[in-house]
XYZ file of C-alpha atoms in Angstrom:
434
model
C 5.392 6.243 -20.022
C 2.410 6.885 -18.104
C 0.221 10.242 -17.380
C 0.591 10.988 -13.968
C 3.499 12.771 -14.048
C 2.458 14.459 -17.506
C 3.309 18.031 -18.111
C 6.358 18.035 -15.111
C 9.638 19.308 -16.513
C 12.908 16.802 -15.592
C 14.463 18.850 -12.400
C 17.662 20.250 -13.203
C 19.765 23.176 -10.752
C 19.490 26.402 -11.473
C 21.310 27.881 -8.954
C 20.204 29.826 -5.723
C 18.458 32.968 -7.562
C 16.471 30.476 -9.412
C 12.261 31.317 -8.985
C 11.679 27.989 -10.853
C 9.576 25.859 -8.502
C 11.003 22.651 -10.541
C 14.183 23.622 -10.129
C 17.283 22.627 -7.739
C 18.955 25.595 -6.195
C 21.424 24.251 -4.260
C 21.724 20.580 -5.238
C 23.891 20.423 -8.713
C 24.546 16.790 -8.708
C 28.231 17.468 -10.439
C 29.308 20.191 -8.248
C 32.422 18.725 -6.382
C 31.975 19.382 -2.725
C 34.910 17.933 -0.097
C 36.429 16.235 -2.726
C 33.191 14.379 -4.590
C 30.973 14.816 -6.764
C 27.703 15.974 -4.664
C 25.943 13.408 -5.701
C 28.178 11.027 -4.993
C 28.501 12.221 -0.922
C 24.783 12.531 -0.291
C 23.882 9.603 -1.738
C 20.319 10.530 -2.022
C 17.457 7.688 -2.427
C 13.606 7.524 -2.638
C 11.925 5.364 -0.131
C 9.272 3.494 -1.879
C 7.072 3.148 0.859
C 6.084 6.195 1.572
C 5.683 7.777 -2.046
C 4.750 5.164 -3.841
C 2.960 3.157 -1.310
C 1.417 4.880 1.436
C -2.523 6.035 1.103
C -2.467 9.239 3.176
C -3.832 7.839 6.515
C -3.014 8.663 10.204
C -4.371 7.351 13.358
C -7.926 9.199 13.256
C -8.495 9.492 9.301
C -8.189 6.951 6.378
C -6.639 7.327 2.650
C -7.135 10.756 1.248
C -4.833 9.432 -1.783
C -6.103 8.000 -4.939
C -3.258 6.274 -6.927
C -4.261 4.304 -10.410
C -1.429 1.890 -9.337
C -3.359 1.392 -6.011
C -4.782 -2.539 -5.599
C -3.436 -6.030 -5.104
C -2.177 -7.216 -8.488
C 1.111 -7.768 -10.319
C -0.471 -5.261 -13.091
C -0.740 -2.837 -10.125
C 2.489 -3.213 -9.017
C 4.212 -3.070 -12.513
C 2.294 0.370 -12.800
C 3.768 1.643 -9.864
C 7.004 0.870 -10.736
C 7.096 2.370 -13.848
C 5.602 5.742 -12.145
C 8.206 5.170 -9.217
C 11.299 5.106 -12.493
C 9.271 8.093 -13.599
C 9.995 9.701 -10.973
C 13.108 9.261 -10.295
C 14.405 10.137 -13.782
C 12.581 13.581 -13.307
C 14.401 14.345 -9.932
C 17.942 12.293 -11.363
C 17.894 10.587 -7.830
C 20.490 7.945 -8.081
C 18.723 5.865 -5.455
C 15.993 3.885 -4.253
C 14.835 2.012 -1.335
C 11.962 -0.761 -0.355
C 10.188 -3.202 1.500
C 9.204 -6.580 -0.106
C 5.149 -5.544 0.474
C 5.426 -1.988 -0.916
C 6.788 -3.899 -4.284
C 4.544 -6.913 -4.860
C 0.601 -7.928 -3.813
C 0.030 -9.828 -0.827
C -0.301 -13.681 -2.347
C -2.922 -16.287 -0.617
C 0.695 -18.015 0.701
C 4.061 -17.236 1.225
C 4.577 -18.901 -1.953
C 2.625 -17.050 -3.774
C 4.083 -14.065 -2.649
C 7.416 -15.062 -3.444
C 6.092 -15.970 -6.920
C 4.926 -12.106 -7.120
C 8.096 -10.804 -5.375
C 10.107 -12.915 -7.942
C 7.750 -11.626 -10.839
C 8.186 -8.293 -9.685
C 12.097 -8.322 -9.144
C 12.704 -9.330 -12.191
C 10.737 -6.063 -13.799
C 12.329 -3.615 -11.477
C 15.618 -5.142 -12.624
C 15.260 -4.241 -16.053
C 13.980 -1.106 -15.385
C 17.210 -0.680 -12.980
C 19.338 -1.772 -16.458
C 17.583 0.383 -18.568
C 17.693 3.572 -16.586
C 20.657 3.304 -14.037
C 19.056 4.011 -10.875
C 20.624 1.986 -8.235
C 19.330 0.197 -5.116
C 20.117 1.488 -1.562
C 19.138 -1.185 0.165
C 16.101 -3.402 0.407
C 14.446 -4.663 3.455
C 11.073 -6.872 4.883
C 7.988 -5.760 6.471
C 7.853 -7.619 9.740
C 5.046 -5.245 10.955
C 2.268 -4.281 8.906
C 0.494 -7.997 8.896
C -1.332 -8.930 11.495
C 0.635 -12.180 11.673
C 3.117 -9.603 13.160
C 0.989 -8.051 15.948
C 3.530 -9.710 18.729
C 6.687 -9.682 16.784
C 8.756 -11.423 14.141
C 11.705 -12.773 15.644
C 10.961 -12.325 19.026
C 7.087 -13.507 18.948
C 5.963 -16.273 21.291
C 4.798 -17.962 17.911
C 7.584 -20.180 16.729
C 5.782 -20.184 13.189
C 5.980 -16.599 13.152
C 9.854 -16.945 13.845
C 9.963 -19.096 10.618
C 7.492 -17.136 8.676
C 9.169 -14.055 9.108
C 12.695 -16.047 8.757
C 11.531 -17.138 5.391
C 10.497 -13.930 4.641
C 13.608 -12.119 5.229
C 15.321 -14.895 2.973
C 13.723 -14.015 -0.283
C 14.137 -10.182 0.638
C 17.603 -10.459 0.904
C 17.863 -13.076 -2.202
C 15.791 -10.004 -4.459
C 18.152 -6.957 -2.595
C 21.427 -8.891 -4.008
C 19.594 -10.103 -7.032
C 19.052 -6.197 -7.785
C 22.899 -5.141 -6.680
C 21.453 -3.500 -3.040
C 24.292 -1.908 -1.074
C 23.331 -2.491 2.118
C 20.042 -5.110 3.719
C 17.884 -3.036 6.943
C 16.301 -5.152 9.448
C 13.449 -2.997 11.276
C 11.981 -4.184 14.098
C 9.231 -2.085 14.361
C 6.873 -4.790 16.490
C 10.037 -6.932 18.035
C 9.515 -4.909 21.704
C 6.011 -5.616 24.179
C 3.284 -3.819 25.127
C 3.144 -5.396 28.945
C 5.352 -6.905 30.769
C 2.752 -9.252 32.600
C 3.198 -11.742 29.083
C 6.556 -10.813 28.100
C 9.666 -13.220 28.553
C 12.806 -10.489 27.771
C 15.825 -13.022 28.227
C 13.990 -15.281 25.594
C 12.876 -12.675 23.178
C 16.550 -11.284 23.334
C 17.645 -15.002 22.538
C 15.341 -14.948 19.852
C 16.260 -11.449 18.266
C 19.791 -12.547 18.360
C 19.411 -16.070 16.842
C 17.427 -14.252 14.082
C 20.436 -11.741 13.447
C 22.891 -14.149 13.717
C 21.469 -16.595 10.851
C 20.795 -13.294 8.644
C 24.696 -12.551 8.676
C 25.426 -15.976 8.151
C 22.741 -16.330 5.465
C 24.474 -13.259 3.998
C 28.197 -14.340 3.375
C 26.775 -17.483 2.044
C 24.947 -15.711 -0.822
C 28.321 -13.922 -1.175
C 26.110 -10.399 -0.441
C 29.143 -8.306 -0.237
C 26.493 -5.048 0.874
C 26.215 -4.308 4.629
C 23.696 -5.419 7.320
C 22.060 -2.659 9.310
C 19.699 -2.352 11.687
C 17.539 0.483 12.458
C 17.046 1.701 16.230
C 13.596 2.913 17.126
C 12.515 3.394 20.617
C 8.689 3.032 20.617
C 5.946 3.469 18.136
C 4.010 0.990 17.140
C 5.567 -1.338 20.458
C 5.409 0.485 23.682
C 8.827 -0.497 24.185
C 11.349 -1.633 21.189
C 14.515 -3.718 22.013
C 16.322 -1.668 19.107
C 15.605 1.456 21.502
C 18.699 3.974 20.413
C 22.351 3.393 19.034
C 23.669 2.289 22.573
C 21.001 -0.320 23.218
C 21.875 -1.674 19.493
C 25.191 -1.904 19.944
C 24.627 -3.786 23.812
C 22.882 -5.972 21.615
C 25.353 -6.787 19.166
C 28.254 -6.746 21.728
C 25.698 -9.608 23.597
C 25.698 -11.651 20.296
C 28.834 -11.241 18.691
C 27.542 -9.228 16.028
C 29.567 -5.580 16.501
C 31.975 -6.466 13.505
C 29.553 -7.772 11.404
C 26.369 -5.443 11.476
C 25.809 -1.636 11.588
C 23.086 1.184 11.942
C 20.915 2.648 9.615
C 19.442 6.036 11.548
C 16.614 8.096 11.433
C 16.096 11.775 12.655
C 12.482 10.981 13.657
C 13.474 8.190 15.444
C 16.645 9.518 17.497
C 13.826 12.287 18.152
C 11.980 9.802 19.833
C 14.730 8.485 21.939
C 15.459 11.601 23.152
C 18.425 12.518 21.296
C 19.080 14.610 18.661
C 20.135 12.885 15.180
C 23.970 14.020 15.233
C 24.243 12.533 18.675
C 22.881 9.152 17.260
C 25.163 9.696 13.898
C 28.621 10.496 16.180
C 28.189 7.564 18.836
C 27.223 5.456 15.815
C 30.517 6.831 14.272
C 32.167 6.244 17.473
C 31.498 2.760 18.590
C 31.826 1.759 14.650
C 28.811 1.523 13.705
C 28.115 4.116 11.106
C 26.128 3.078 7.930
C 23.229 5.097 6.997
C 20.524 7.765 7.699
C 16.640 7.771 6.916
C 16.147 11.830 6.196
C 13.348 13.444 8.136
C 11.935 15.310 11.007
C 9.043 14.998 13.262
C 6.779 17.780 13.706
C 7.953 18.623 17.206
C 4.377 20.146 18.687
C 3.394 16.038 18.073
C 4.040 12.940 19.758
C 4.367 10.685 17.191
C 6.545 9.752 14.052
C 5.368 12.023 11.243
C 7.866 11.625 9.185
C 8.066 14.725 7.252
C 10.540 15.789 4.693
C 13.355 18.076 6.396
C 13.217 21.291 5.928
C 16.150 23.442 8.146
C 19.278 23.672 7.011
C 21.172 24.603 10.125
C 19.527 21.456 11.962
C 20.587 19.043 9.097
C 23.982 20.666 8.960
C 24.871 19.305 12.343
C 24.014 15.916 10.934
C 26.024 16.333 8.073
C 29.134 17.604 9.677
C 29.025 14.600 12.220
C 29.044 12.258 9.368
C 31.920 14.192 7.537
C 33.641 13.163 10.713
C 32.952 9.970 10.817
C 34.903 9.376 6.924
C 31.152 10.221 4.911
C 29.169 7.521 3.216
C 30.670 4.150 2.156
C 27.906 2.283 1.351
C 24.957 4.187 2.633
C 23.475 7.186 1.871
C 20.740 9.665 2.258
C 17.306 8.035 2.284
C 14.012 9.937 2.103
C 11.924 8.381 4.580
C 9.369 10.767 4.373
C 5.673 11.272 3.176
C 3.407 14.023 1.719
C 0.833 15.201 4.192
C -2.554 13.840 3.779
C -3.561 17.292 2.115
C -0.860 17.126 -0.772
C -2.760 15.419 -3.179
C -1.170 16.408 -6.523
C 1.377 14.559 -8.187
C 3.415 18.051 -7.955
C 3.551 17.181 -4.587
C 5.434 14.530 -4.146
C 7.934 16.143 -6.962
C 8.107 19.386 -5.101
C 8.620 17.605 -1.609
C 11.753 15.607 -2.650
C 12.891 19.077 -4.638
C 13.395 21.193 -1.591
C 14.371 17.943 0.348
C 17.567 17.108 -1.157
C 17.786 21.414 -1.245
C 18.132 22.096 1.975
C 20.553 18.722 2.245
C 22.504 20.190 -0.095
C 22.822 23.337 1.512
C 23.134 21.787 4.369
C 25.794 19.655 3.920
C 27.887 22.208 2.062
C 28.002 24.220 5.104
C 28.981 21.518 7.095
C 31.673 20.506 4.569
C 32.990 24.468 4.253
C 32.842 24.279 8.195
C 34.901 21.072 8.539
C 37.472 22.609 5.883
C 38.431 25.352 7.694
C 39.106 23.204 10.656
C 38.943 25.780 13.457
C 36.347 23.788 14.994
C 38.421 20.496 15.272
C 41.417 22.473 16.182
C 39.513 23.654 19.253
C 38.143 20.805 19.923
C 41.974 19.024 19.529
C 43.526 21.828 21.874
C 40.513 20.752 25.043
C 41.926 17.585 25.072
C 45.553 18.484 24.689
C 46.365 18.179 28.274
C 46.550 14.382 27.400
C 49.053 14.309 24.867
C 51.799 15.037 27.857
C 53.224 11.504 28.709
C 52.454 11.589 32.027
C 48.723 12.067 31.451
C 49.230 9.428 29.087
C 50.216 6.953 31.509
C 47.160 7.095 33.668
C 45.394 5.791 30.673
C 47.728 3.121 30.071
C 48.500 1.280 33.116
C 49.344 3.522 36.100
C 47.630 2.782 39.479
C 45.317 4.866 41.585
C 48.068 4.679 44.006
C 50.604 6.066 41.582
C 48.179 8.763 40.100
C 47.602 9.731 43.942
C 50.822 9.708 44.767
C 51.823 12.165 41.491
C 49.198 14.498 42.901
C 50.523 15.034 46.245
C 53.954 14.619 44.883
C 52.971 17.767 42.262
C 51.013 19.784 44.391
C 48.255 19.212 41.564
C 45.546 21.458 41.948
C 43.216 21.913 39.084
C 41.531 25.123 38.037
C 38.040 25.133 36.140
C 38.176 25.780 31.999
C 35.858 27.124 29.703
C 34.204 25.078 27.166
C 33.867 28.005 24.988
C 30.478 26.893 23.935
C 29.266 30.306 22.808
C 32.367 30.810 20.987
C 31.686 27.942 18.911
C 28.043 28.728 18.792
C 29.290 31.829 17.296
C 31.729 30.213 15.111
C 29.403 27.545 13.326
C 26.539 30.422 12.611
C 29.346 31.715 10.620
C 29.052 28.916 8.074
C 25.277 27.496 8.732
């Protein structure tokens, strides 16, 4: 054990009337919600990035954090794995999630840093064996070096390509080494920042090429866990070719890829895009390409990614309820991709942030499931569209002819009167459960 958690209780639920800081009030892990154990639908995890990893910059400041387990070597990195375990013992999160860098130091070549990641794989195994918690997925940072600055799979640099190739290799050889569920590809600096040195048939080539060989690297390792891919419209490129869930699944259609790969989204991202996050999670849902979320909001008075952990109930709900839709979580899950603030120093902190994080999910996703139970919002949404279960309507959908469908309005005198939406109805009717 080590100190830095010393003297913070193991987080158990206490129900809503609970005054207990270290205490869930909504989240009892056992509780059977819509048929499963809570747990077991929200599928929470810890991203290892930003709590284990991340110093507390931003654009205009450096670290504020000072972590023992903070430097570049394998002693380092053991000690912040057994803090991360720590950790998520106290909270009982069954999950966790990470990036080949946040794991192991930075070697003087690729194979040293395989030789770490290797080193470092095999100790978060055992600590996997010993304590249960499982791995969400595990992914590569393409982004942070500055062997990166133009891209991984779409940079001009065909030793980049092959780099980061290589790279993605051993991630995905240490995610099914460590029983991940599902691999994330990021492409956080695959996009340009001018068009006046940017080739965008060739970069797609590239990006595709590069997907392709990871699916096909995938069934040959027999890595039964699912591919996604994260959409992200901008920030750190001024313009990213995985922009929103549409423009990833153009992609995929472009490629061949649709069966084989699906999306892993984020709140703060869809934000971005100019969506909201249940719009992202029901076309995802719709086009088949529901996998996972990344939990978090922006700060909405910013322009940037802040990545904070979600705190509104009513705003997650609609999230929530759109996944319910879509069947729930197969093999992805609720991940945490969200940091203190650079002022949250204490190791309290980053136990009190993931507390009232998978709270208000909780809470939030009860609602939606009590909502989606009583089914009077599907049964008005069922009853808009019921015009089309008449055969005739039918027919124009399957195979009738403009002149036919003219002809059936003259022939019917068809004259069509507005309908309501009966938005504020429904308004009315989810504030009833959220």
């Amino acid at each position: 054990m080590t100190d830095f958690f010393n003297g913070i209780p193991k987080i158990r639920f206490e129900g809503p009337d609970s005054t207990n800081d270290f205490a869930y009030r909504h989240y009892d892990p056992d509780a059977v919600v819509f048929g499963k154990r809570l747990e077991d639908q929200l599928r929470f995890a810890v991203a290892w990035w930003h709590s284990f990893a991340w110093p507390g910059g931003d654009p205009f400041g450096g670290a504020t954090f000072e972590r023992a387990w903070f430097g570049d070597t394998i002693g380092h990195a053991k000690l912040k794995a057994d803090v991360a375990f720590e950790m998520f013992d106290l909270l009982s999160v069954p999950f966790f999630c990470f990036h080949d860098a946040d794991v192991r130091p930075e070697g003087a070549s690729f194979a040293e840093s395989l030789r770490n990641l290797d080193e470092i794989v095999d100790y978060i195994g055992q600590k996997m064996s010993d304590q249960g918690t499982r791995l969400l997925w595990g992914t590569a940072n393409l982004f942070s070096h500055r062997r990166f600055m133009a891209g991984a799979a779409t940079n001009p640099d065909p030793e980049v390509f092959a780099f980061a190739a290589a790279t993605v290799k051993s991630c995905m050889d240490a995610t099914h080494r460590l029983g991940g569920e599902n691999y994330v590809l990021w492409g956080g600096r695959e996009g340009y920042e001018t068009l006046l040195n940017t080739d965008l048939t060739r970069e797609a080539e590239q990006a595709g090429r590069f997907l392709q060989m990871v699916v096909d690297y995938k069934h040959r390792i027999g890595f039964k866990g699912t591919i996604l891919v994260e959409p992200k419209p901008q920030e750190p490129s001024k313009h990213q070719y995985d922009y929103d869930v549409a423009t990833v699944y153009g992609f995929l259609k472009r490629f061949g890829l649709e069966g084989e790969v699906k999306v892993n989204i984020e709140q703060g991202h869809a934000v971005l895009a100019g969506h909201s996050f249940e719009h992202e999670i029901a076309l995802a849902a719709s086009l088949g390409l529901f996998g996972s979320i990344d939990m978090n909001r922006n700060d909405y008075q910013s322009g940037w990614d802040t990545d904070q952990f979600p705190d509104s109930a009513p705003e997650m709900a609609r999230a929530y309820y759109e996944i319910l839709r879509a069947g729930g979580f197969t093999t992805g899950g609720t991940n945490f991709d969200a940091k203190l603030r650079r002022q949250s120093l204490d190791p309290e902190d980053l136990i009190l942030a993931h507390v009232g994080a998978m709270d208000v999910c909780a809470r939030a996703f009860k609602a939606a499931a009590a909502l989606f139970e009583d089914g009077a919002l599907e049964a008005a949404r069922s009853a808009r569209y019921a015009g089309w279960d008449d055969p005739a309507n039918r027919t124009m959908l399957q195979g009738a002819t403009l002149e036919q469908i003219s002809d059936r309005v003259v022939g019917e005198g068809i004259d069509p009167k507005p309908r309501s939406g009966r938005q504020e109805r429904l308004e009315n009717l989810w504030n009833r459960f959220v």
